[in-house]
């Protein structure tokens, strides 16, 4: 197809969490985060600029995007058009290889793939850090999916930076999808609510950097026990700040707590496995590779767990041959 470019990007799971914006309107983060890009949970996005279009056409999973999801895509396209000095509207076709109704976030993989496909379709050859900065302006976690393996996004940083390659640790991520409750409050709104109303938010922002530094040191030293301990404290500190909001922001559910308990029980049997939860009820568990099958089977037995996915560490965003995407 003329001028069309297709990019693939994968989800990332924060081991040390981002929750909260730095002052200003640039979508910079208030705390540093450290993530692992996964091999699964990918988004494939094709972008084509067409002088014949009078508006951007955005199809996500075969459905025309509207409202805020569409506006966020158009804003990223606008930023890249301004950079390229171009004005044509685009056709964007994006598909996830994981169920969109699964409650797993798709904005990280989605905006990283969009930034790469759209910039390539405009003929821009952006360095990874620049791509990461455009993706971050759309959704901060997307800055991290531009890179593979272990990735840091520092507080107030415009771009994420790679920390270690995908094979740095012998681990995989086991994801326990729990029963979905009512539609959760989105991350952007949830963090603004936490900032505005939680008395624990200032404590979260004050203590997050030391936890990040500890986790980063442990990662580089391949000290999985310390990395896991800082990882669990990060997610629990983030949820503590959310829980102390008014009205309370409660993303954790009964099944979430049962999975956490099972992970602790497995650990007491000598298995290196550490949990983290995002703005939802699912549990992502970083597991030493030798124990992945056992942990996946055990978590599948926990009442309220609907499905278990296993994902290896993966690569950053990349251009791929234009595949047959259903428009
Ligand atoms: C993270 N989350 O570090 C944290 C942990 C969710 C909980 O980044 O407002 O979709 O688009 O910048 O990136 C989800 O927030 O938020 C997120 P915006 P984003 O992965």
mmCIF file of C-alpha atoms and ligand atoms in Angstrom:
data_model
loop_
_atom_site.group_PDB
_atom_site.id
_atom_site.type_symbol
_atom_site.label_atom_id
_atom_site.label_comp_id
_atom_site.label_asym_id
_atom_site.label_seq_id
_atom_site.Cartn_x
_atom_site.Cartn_y
_atom_site.Cartn_z
ATOM 1 C CA UNK A 1 0.000 0.000 0.000
ATOM 2 C CA UNK A 2 1.434 3.419 -0.920
ATOM 3 C CA UNK A 3 3.440 4.896 1.919
ATOM 4 C CA UNK A 4 1.866 2.688 4.563
ATOM 5 C CA UNK A 5 4.089 1.641 7.452
ATOM 6 C CA UNK A 6 3.359 -1.011 10.038
ATOM 7 C CA UNK A 7 4.900 -1.266 13.492
ATOM 8 C CA UNK A 8 4.591 -3.794 16.279
ATOM 9 C CA UNK A 9 5.059 -3.011 19.942
ATOM 10 C CA UNK A 10 4.492 -4.989 23.114
ATOM 11 C CA UNK A 11 2.998 -4.279 26.507
ATOM 12 C CA UNK A 12 5.300 -3.570 29.405
ATOM 13 C CA UNK A 13 4.725 -4.280 33.068
ATOM 14 C CA UNK A 14 6.088 -1.790 35.577
ATOM 15 C CA UNK A 15 8.133 -3.526 38.278
ATOM 16 C CA UNK A 16 8.445 -0.121 39.958
ATOM 17 C CA UNK A 17 5.310 1.892 39.348
ATOM 18 C CA UNK A 18 4.508 5.223 37.788
ATOM 19 C CA UNK A 19 1.457 6.828 39.382
ATOM 20 C CA UNK A 20 1.158 10.598 39.273
ATOM 21 C CA UNK A 21 2.043 13.453 36.950
ATOM 22 C CA UNK A 22 4.755 16.053 37.345
ATOM 23 C CA UNK A 23 3.433 19.643 37.421
ATOM 24 C CA UNK A 24 2.643 21.101 33.998
ATOM 25 C CA UNK A 25 0.758 19.753 31.016
ATOM 26 C CA UNK A 26 3.446 17.741 29.276
ATOM 27 C CA UNK A 27 2.474 14.360 30.716
ATOM 28 C CA UNK A 28 5.762 14.002 32.566
ATOM 29 C CA UNK A 29 5.804 11.575 35.471
ATOM 30 C CA UNK A 30 6.109 12.504 39.144
ATOM 31 C CA UNK A 31 8.002 9.343 40.076
ATOM 32 C CA UNK A 32 10.576 7.122 38.328
ATOM 33 C CA UNK A 33 9.418 3.761 37.008
ATOM 34 C CA UNK A 34 11.172 0.577 35.913
ATOM 35 C CA UNK A 35 9.486 -1.876 33.563
ATOM 36 C CA UNK A 36 9.869 -5.127 31.688
ATOM 37 C CA UNK A 37 8.707 -5.197 28.079
ATOM 38 C CA UNK A 38 6.943 -8.458 27.271
ATOM 39 C CA UNK A 39 7.179 -10.658 24.184
ATOM 40 C CA UNK A 40 3.431 -11.268 24.084
ATOM 41 C CA UNK A 41 0.549 -8.802 24.387
ATOM 42 C CA UNK A 42 1.450 -6.935 21.236
ATOM 43 C CA UNK A 43 -0.182 -4.234 19.161
ATOM 44 C CA UNK A 44 0.290 -4.068 15.407
ATOM 45 C CA UNK A 45 -0.500 -0.689 13.873
ATOM 46 C CA UNK A 46 -0.525 0.390 10.236
ATOM 47 C CA UNK A 47 -0.498 4.076 9.326
ATOM 48 C CA UNK A 48 -0.964 5.615 5.896
ATOM 49 C CA UNK A 49 -1.104 9.346 5.177
ATOM 50 C CA UNK A 50 -3.501 10.175 2.376
ATOM 51 C CA UNK A 51 -4.110 13.627 0.826
ATOM 52 C CA UNK A 52 -7.562 12.352 -0.156
ATOM 53 C CA UNK A 53 -8.759 12.046 3.462
ATOM 54 C CA UNK A 54 -10.476 15.000 5.110
ATOM 55 C CA UNK A 55 -10.163 13.575 8.639
ATOM 56 C CA UNK A 56 -8.056 10.971 10.419
ATOM 57 C CA UNK A 57 -9.619 7.517 10.271
ATOM 58 C CA UNK A 58 -8.810 5.428 13.328
ATOM 59 C CA UNK A 59 -9.797 1.767 13.560
ATOM 60 C CA UNK A 60 -8.913 -0.113 16.742
ATOM 61 C CA UNK A 61 -9.694 -3.807 16.673
ATOM 62 C CA UNK A 62 -11.869 -3.206 13.621
ATOM 63 C CA UNK A 63 -14.006 -0.603 15.387
ATOM 64 C CA UNK A 64 -13.854 3.131 14.579
ATOM 65 C CA UNK A 65 -12.424 4.955 17.611
ATOM 66 C CA UNK A 66 -14.411 7.902 18.941
ATOM 67 C CA UNK A 67 -14.221 10.441 21.734
ATOM 68 C CA UNK A 68 -11.151 10.532 23.943
ATOM 69 C CA UNK A 69 -9.418 7.403 22.553
ATOM 70 C CA UNK A 70 -9.596 8.920 19.059
ATOM 71 C CA UNK A 71 -8.521 12.366 20.308
ATOM 72 C CA UNK A 72 -5.389 10.873 21.896
ATOM 73 C CA UNK A 73 -4.443 9.219 18.588
ATOM 74 C CA UNK A 74 -5.089 12.416 16.629
ATOM 75 C CA UNK A 75 -2.981 14.428 19.107
ATOM 76 C CA UNK A 76 -0.005 12.131 18.538
ATOM 77 C CA UNK A 77 -0.518 12.283 14.756
ATOM 78 C CA UNK A 78 -0.705 16.090 14.982
ATOM 79 C CA UNK A 79 2.590 16.267 16.895
ATOM 80 C CA UNK A 80 4.330 14.117 14.282
ATOM 81 C CA UNK A 81 2.726 16.016 11.388
ATOM 82 C CA UNK A 82 4.012 19.266 12.893
ATOM 83 C CA UNK A 83 7.497 17.757 13.189
ATOM 84 C CA UNK A 84 7.421 16.633 9.532
ATOM 85 C CA UNK A 85 5.817 19.816 8.234
ATOM 86 C CA UNK A 86 2.988 17.800 6.717
ATOM 87 C CA UNK A 87 -0.791 18.162 6.855
ATOM 88 C CA UNK A 88 -2.309 15.031 5.276
ATOM 89 C CA UNK A 89 -4.782 13.077 7.333
ATOM 90 C CA UNK A 90 -4.063 9.450 8.150
ATOM 91 C CA UNK A 91 -5.699 6.091 8.170
ATOM 92 C CA UNK A 92 -4.704 4.176 11.323
ATOM 93 C CA UNK A 93 -5.525 0.490 11.674
ATOM 94 C CA UNK A 94 -4.529 -1.080 14.975
ATOM 95 C CA UNK A 95 -5.058 -4.583 16.315
ATOM 96 C CA UNK A 96 -4.054 -6.203 19.593
ATOM 97 C CA UNK A 97 -3.105 -9.868 19.768
ATOM 98 C CA UNK A 98 -4.718 -10.059 23.206
ATOM 99 C CA UNK A 99 -8.400 -9.664 24.002
ATOM 100 C CA UNK A 100 -9.176 -5.968 24.383
ATOM 101 C CA UNK A 101 -11.886 -6.814 26.904
ATOM 102 C CA UNK A 102 -9.357 -8.671 29.068
ATOM 103 C CA UNK A 103 -8.692 -5.611 31.194
ATOM 104 C CA UNK A 104 -5.019 -5.600 30.266
ATOM 105 C CA UNK A 105 -3.859 -2.136 29.368
ATOM 106 C CA UNK A 106 -3.215 -1.562 25.688
ATOM 107 C CA UNK A 107 -2.205 2.094 25.710
ATOM 108 C CA UNK A 108 1.514 1.355 26.206
ATOM 109 C CA UNK A 109 1.888 -1.008 23.252
ATOM 110 C CA UNK A 110 -0.663 0.962 21.246
ATOM 111 C CA UNK A 111 0.944 4.401 21.443
ATOM 112 C CA UNK A 112 4.484 3.039 21.012
ATOM 113 C CA UNK A 113 3.414 1.235 17.816
ATOM 114 C CA UNK A 114 1.536 4.314 16.625
ATOM 115 C CA UNK A 115 4.499 6.636 17.214
ATOM 116 C CA UNK A 116 6.819 4.370 15.231
ATOM 117 C CA UNK A 117 4.427 3.572 12.350
ATOM 118 C CA UNK A 118 3.259 7.175 11.954
ATOM 119 C CA UNK A 119 6.747 8.688 12.112
ATOM 120 C CA UNK A 120 7.994 6.157 9.539
ATOM 121 C CA UNK A 121 4.997 6.804 7.274
ATOM 122 C CA UNK A 122 5.879 10.512 7.397
ATOM 123 C CA UNK A 123 9.451 9.721 6.392
ATOM 124 C CA UNK A 124 10.800 10.833 9.777
ATOM 125 C CA UNK A 125 13.750 8.855 11.031
ATOM 126 C CA UNK A 126 13.483 9.467 14.741
ATOM 127 C CA UNK A 127 16.015 8.202 17.247
ATOM 128 C CA UNK A 128 14.502 5.804 19.809
ATOM 129 C CA UNK A 129 14.627 8.487 22.526
ATOM 130 C CA UNK A 130 12.634 10.870 20.329
ATOM 131 C CA UNK A 131 10.076 8.187 19.539
ATOM 132 C CA UNK A 132 9.848 7.440 23.245
ATOM 133 C CA UNK A 133 9.204 11.116 23.957
ATOM 134 C CA UNK A 134 6.335 11.318 21.436
ATOM 135 C CA UNK A 135 4.857 8.091 22.823
ATOM 136 C CA UNK A 136 5.207 9.417 26.396
ATOM 137 C CA UNK A 137 3.282 12.562 25.589
ATOM 138 C CA UNK A 138 0.377 10.310 24.533
ATOM 139 C CA UNK A 139 0.648 7.882 27.449
ATOM 140 C CA UNK A 140 3.584 7.797 29.838
ATOM 141 C CA UNK A 141 3.828 4.019 30.027
ATOM 142 C CA UNK A 142 4.111 3.933 26.205
ATOM 143 C CA UNK A 143 7.513 5.641 26.468
ATOM 144 C CA UNK A 144 8.830 2.408 27.983
ATOM 145 C CA UNK A 145 7.422 0.046 25.288
ATOM 146 C CA UNK A 146 9.620 1.720 22.656
ATOM 147 C CA UNK A 147 12.500 -0.238 24.211
ATOM 148 C CA UNK A 148 12.829 -3.967 24.886
ATOM 149 C CA UNK A 149 13.818 -5.689 28.097
ATOM 150 C CA UNK A 150 14.179 -3.623 31.270
ATOM 151 C CA UNK A 151 13.447 0.069 30.837
ATOM 152 C CA UNK A 152 13.486 3.137 33.088
ATOM 153 C CA UNK A 153 11.402 6.287 32.835
ATOM 154 C CA UNK A 154 12.826 8.818 35.277
ATOM 155 C CA UNK A 155 10.680 11.412 37.048
ATOM 156 C CA UNK A 156 10.205 14.421 34.785
ATOM 157 C CA UNK A 157 12.013 12.705 31.880
ATOM 158 C CA UNK A 158 10.849 13.219 28.303
ATOM 159 C CA UNK A 159 12.006 9.794 27.167
ATOM 160 C CA UNK A 160 12.511 6.356 28.660
ATOM 161 C CA UNK A 161 15.898 4.654 28.561
ATOM 162 C CA UNK A 162 16.932 1.014 28.256
ATOM 163 C CA UNK A 163 18.475 -0.474 31.403
ATOM 164 C CA UNK A 164 19.114 -4.145 30.550
ATOM 165 C CA UNK A 165 18.338 -6.486 27.641
ATOM 166 C CA UNK A 166 15.439 -8.992 27.646
ATOM 167 C CA UNK A 167 17.672 -11.936 28.591
ATOM 168 C CA UNK A 168 19.336 -10.140 31.520
ATOM 169 C CA UNK A 169 17.438 -12.295 34.034
ATOM 170 C CA UNK A 170 16.214 -15.854 33.606
ATOM 171 C CA UNK A 171 12.564 -14.993 34.225
ATOM 172 C CA UNK A 172 9.138 -14.810 32.639
ATOM 173 C CA UNK A 173 5.929 -13.037 33.573
ATOM 174 C CA UNK A 174 2.918 -15.117 34.621
ATOM 175 C CA UNK A 175 -0.288 -13.080 34.359
ATOM 176 C CA UNK A 176 -3.346 -14.148 36.339
ATOM 177 C CA UNK A 177 -6.485 -12.599 34.869
ATOM 178 C CA UNK A 178 -9.072 -12.364 37.588
ATOM 179 C CA UNK A 179 -12.789 -11.933 37.284
ATOM 180 C CA UNK A 180 -13.514 -8.485 35.956
ATOM 181 C CA UNK A 181 -15.687 -6.223 38.043
ATOM 182 C CA UNK A 182 -17.354 -3.031 36.877
ATOM 183 C CA UNK A 183 -15.296 -0.972 34.456
ATOM 184 C CA UNK A 184 -12.366 0.429 36.375
ATOM 185 C CA UNK A 185 -11.513 4.120 36.489
ATOM 186 C CA UNK A 186 -8.897 4.845 33.839
ATOM 187 C CA UNK A 187 -5.298 5.465 34.845
ATOM 188 C CA UNK A 188 -5.128 9.150 33.936
ATOM 189 C CA UNK A 189 -8.278 9.978 35.882
ATOM 190 C CA UNK A 190 -7.312 7.656 38.726
ATOM 191 C CA UNK A 191 -3.915 9.228 39.240
ATOM 192 C CA UNK A 192 -5.326 12.743 39.132
ATOM 193 C CA UNK A 193 -7.868 11.727 41.757
ATOM 194 C CA UNK A 194 -5.107 10.228 43.917
ATOM 195 C CA UNK A 195 -2.984 13.379 43.576
ATOM 196 C CA UNK A 196 -5.929 15.575 44.493
ATOM 197 C CA UNK A 197 -7.375 13.663 47.430
ATOM 198 C CA UNK A 198 -5.004 11.084 48.927
ATOM 199 C CA UNK A 199 -3.053 12.186 52.020
ATOM 200 C CA UNK A 200 -0.609 9.376 51.185
ATOM 201 C CA UNK A 201 0.191 10.761 47.725
ATOM 202 C CA UNK A 202 2.994 13.074 48.938
ATOM 203 C CA UNK A 203 4.521 10.149 50.853
ATOM 204 C CA UNK A 204 4.344 8.012 47.703
ATOM 205 C CA UNK A 205 6.151 10.655 45.648
ATOM 206 C CA UNK A 206 8.735 11.194 48.377
ATOM 207 C CA UNK A 207 9.584 7.515 48.841
ATOM 208 C CA UNK A 208 9.320 6.216 45.250
ATOM 209 C CA UNK A 209 12.807 7.359 44.130
ATOM 210 C CA UNK A 210 14.653 5.322 46.776
ATOM 211 C CA UNK A 211 12.611 2.247 45.894
ATOM 212 C CA UNK A 212 13.374 2.768 42.207
ATOM 213 C CA UNK A 213 17.104 3.107 42.942
ATOM 214 C CA UNK A 214 17.075 -0.068 45.013
ATOM 215 C CA UNK A 215 15.246 -1.994 42.291
ATOM 216 C CA UNK A 216 17.552 -0.721 39.560
ATOM 217 C CA UNK A 217 20.652 -1.683 41.556
ATOM 218 C CA UNK A 218 19.191 -5.121 42.287
ATOM 219 C CA UNK A 219 18.294 -5.637 38.638
ATOM 220 C CA UNK A 220 21.788 -4.746 37.449
ATOM 221 C CA UNK A 221 23.282 -7.035 40.115
ATOM 222 C CA UNK A 222 20.875 -9.838 39.072
ATOM 223 C CA UNK A 223 19.623 -9.920 42.667
ATOM 224 C CA UNK A 224 16.112 -11.238 42.001
ATOM 225 C CA UNK A 225 15.148 -11.416 45.694
ATOM 226 C CA UNK A 226 15.809 -7.725 46.309
ATOM 227 C CA UNK A 227 14.267 -6.726 42.964
ATOM 228 C CA UNK A 228 11.173 -8.744 43.884
ATOM 229 C CA UNK A 229 10.925 -7.180 47.339
ATOM 230 C CA UNK A 230 11.135 -3.644 45.964
ATOM 231 C CA UNK A 231 8.682 -4.574 43.208
ATOM 232 C CA UNK A 232 6.058 -5.777 45.683
ATOM 233 C CA UNK A 233 6.549 -2.770 47.930
ATOM 234 C CA UNK A 234 6.147 -0.423 44.950
ATOM 235 C CA UNK A 235 2.786 -1.825 43.878
ATOM 236 C CA UNK A 236 1.514 -1.955 47.458
ATOM 237 C CA UNK A 237 2.629 1.619 48.156
ATOM 238 C CA UNK A 238 0.866 2.758 44.975
ATOM 239 C CA UNK A 239 -2.318 0.929 45.958
ATOM 240 C CA UNK A 240 -2.072 2.300 49.502
ATOM 241 C CA UNK A 241 -2.087 5.814 48.061
ATOM 242 C CA UNK A 242 -5.052 4.923 45.843
ATOM 243 C CA UNK A 243 -6.960 3.345 48.743
ATOM 244 C CA UNK A 244 -6.467 6.489 50.828
ATOM 245 C CA UNK A 245 -8.146 8.636 48.148
ATOM 246 C CA UNK A 246 -11.606 10.074 48.704
ATOM 247 C CA UNK A 247 -13.722 8.401 47.475
ATOM 248 C CA UNK A 248 -11.405 5.420 47.673
ATOM 249 C CA UNK A 249 -9.882 4.031 44.504
ATOM 250 C CA UNK A 250 -10.086 0.259 44.940
ATOM 251 C CA UNK A 251 -8.702 -1.726 42.034
ATOM 252 C CA UNK A 252 -7.857 -4.884 44.011
ATOM 253 C CA UNK A 253 -10.481 -7.590 44.337
ATOM 254 C CA UNK A 254 -10.878 -10.745 46.390
ATOM 255 C CA UNK A 255 -9.224 -12.883 43.716
ATOM 256 C CA UNK A 256 -6.335 -10.404 43.550
ATOM 257 C CA UNK A 257 -5.646 -10.934 47.245
ATOM 258 C CA UNK A 258 -5.911 -14.713 46.885
ATOM 259 C CA UNK A 259 -3.329 -14.695 44.082
ATOM 260 C CA UNK A 260 -0.984 -12.550 46.201
ATOM 261 C CA UNK A 261 -1.348 -15.087 49.028
ATOM 262 C CA UNK A 262 -0.598 -17.972 46.669
ATOM 263 C CA UNK A 263 2.525 -16.208 45.407
ATOM 264 C CA UNK A 264 3.716 -15.771 48.994
ATOM 265 C CA UNK A 265 3.006 -19.454 49.679
ATOM 266 C CA UNK A 266 5.001 -20.492 46.617
ATOM 267 C CA UNK A 267 7.836 -18.300 47.805
ATOM 268 C CA UNK A 268 7.836 -20.022 51.169
ATOM 269 C CA UNK A 269 8.474 -23.241 49.195
ATOM 270 C CA UNK A 270 11.632 -21.684 47.758
ATOM 271 C CA UNK A 271 10.229 -20.444 44.440
ATOM 272 C CA UNK A 272 11.315 -16.978 43.296
ATOM 273 C CA UNK A 273 8.009 -15.343 42.340
ATOM 274 C CA UNK A 274 6.937 -11.729 42.962
ATOM 275 C CA UNK A 275 3.622 -10.007 42.270
ATOM 276 C CA UNK A 276 2.606 -6.641 40.931
ATOM 277 C CA UNK A 277 -0.816 -5.119 40.186
ATOM 278 C CA UNK A 278 -1.668 -2.108 38.031
ATOM 279 C CA UNK A 279 -4.858 -0.058 37.848
ATOM 280 C CA UNK A 280 -6.951 -3.210 37.751
ATOM 281 C CA UNK A 281 -7.552 -6.534 39.532
ATOM 282 C CA UNK A 282 -5.135 -8.746 37.567
ATOM 283 C CA UNK A 283 -1.849 -9.966 39.035
ATOM 284 C CA UNK A 284 1.395 -10.074 37.104
ATOM 285 C CA UNK A 285 4.023 -12.339 38.623
ATOM 286 C CA UNK A 286 7.736 -12.194 37.848
ATOM 287 C CA UNK A 287 8.927 -15.801 38.083
ATOM 288 C CA UNK A 288 12.290 -17.545 37.785
ATOM 289 C CA UNK A 289 12.139 -19.447 34.512
ATOM 290 C CA UNK A 290 12.528 -22.914 36.062
ATOM 291 C CA UNK A 291 9.304 -22.449 38.027
ATOM 292 C CA UNK A 292 7.093 -20.828 35.375
ATOM 293 C CA UNK A 293 5.031 -23.933 34.542
ATOM 294 C CA UNK A 294 4.415 -24.726 38.208
ATOM 295 C CA UNK A 295 3.465 -21.155 39.107
ATOM 296 C CA UNK A 296 1.164 -20.866 36.082
ATOM 297 C CA UNK A 297 -0.598 -24.109 37.014
ATOM 298 C CA UNK A 298 -0.952 -23.090 40.672
ATOM 299 C CA UNK A 299 -2.326 -19.642 39.904
ATOM 300 C CA UNK A 300 -4.816 -21.213 37.489
ATOM 301 C CA UNK A 301 -6.277 -23.093 40.488
ATOM 302 C CA UNK A 302 -6.939 -19.970 42.542
ATOM 303 C CA UNK A 303 -10.675 -19.249 42.791
ATOM 304 C CA UNK A 304 -11.572 -16.210 40.723
ATOM 305 C CA UNK A 305 -8.686 -16.620 38.278
ATOM 306 C CA UNK A 306 -10.227 -16.851 34.826
ATOM 307 C CA UNK A 307 -7.153 -17.357 32.751
ATOM 308 C CA UNK A 308 -3.365 -17.462 33.048
ATOM 309 C CA UNK A 309 -1.004 -16.070 30.401
ATOM 310 C CA UNK A 310 2.747 -16.573 30.291
ATOM 311 C CA UNK A 311 4.947 -14.025 28.583
ATOM 312 C CA UNK A 312 8.677 -13.947 28.028
ATOM 313 C CA UNK A 313 10.668 -10.713 28.143
ATOM 314 C CA UNK A 314 10.487 -9.074 24.733
ATOM 315 C CA UNK A 315 11.823 -6.557 22.264
ATOM 316 C CA UNK A 316 11.112 -2.890 21.685
ATOM 317 C CA UNK A 317 8.920 -1.382 18.981
ATOM 318 C CA UNK A 318 9.896 -2.349 15.458
ATOM 319 C CA UNK A 319 8.769 -1.798 11.900
ATOM 320 C CA UNK A 320 7.474 -4.914 10.186
ATOM 321 C CA UNK A 321 6.449 -5.779 6.663
ATOM 322 C CA UNK A 322 2.985 -4.514 6.026
ATOM 323 C CA UNK A 323 0.833 -7.509 6.853
ATOM 324 C CA UNK A 324 -2.728 -8.032 5.796
ATOM 325 C CA UNK A 325 -4.546 -6.006 8.401
ATOM 326 C CA UNK A 326 -8.267 -5.957 8.087
ATOM 327 C CA UNK A 327 -9.338 -2.394 7.486
HETATM 328 C C1 LIG B 1 2.782 1.915 35.263
HETATM 329 N N1 LIG B 1 0.393 2.493 35.181
HETATM 330 O O1 LIG B 1 3.876 2.350 35.665
HETATM 331 C C2 LIG B 1 1.564 2.401 35.990
HETATM 332 C C3 LIG B 1 1.185 1.509 37.124
HETATM 333 C C4 LIG B 1 -0.744 1.866 35.786
HETATM 334 C C5 LIG B 1 -0.319 1.513 37.145
HETATM 335 O O2 LIG B 1 1.398 3.687 33.593
HETATM 336 O O3 LIG B 1 -2.091 9.099 31.884
HETATM 337 O O4 LIG B 1 -1.822 4.725 30.750
HETATM 338 O O5 LIG B 1 -1.697 7.807 29.771
HETATM 339 O O6 LIG B 1 0.238 8.691 31.105
HETATM 340 O O7 LIG B 1 0.602 5.349 31.067
HETATM 341 C C6 LIG B 1 -0.876 3.473 33.340
HETATM 342 O O8 LIG B 1 -0.884 4.817 33.037
HETATM 343 O O9 LIG B 1 -1.184 6.859 31.968
HETATM 344 C C7 LIG B 1 0.368 3.227 34.055
HETATM 345 P P1 LIG B 1 -1.170 8.186 31.133
HETATM 346 P P2 LIG B 1 -0.786 5.399 31.564
HETATM 347 O O10 LIG B 1 2.690 1.068 34.338
#
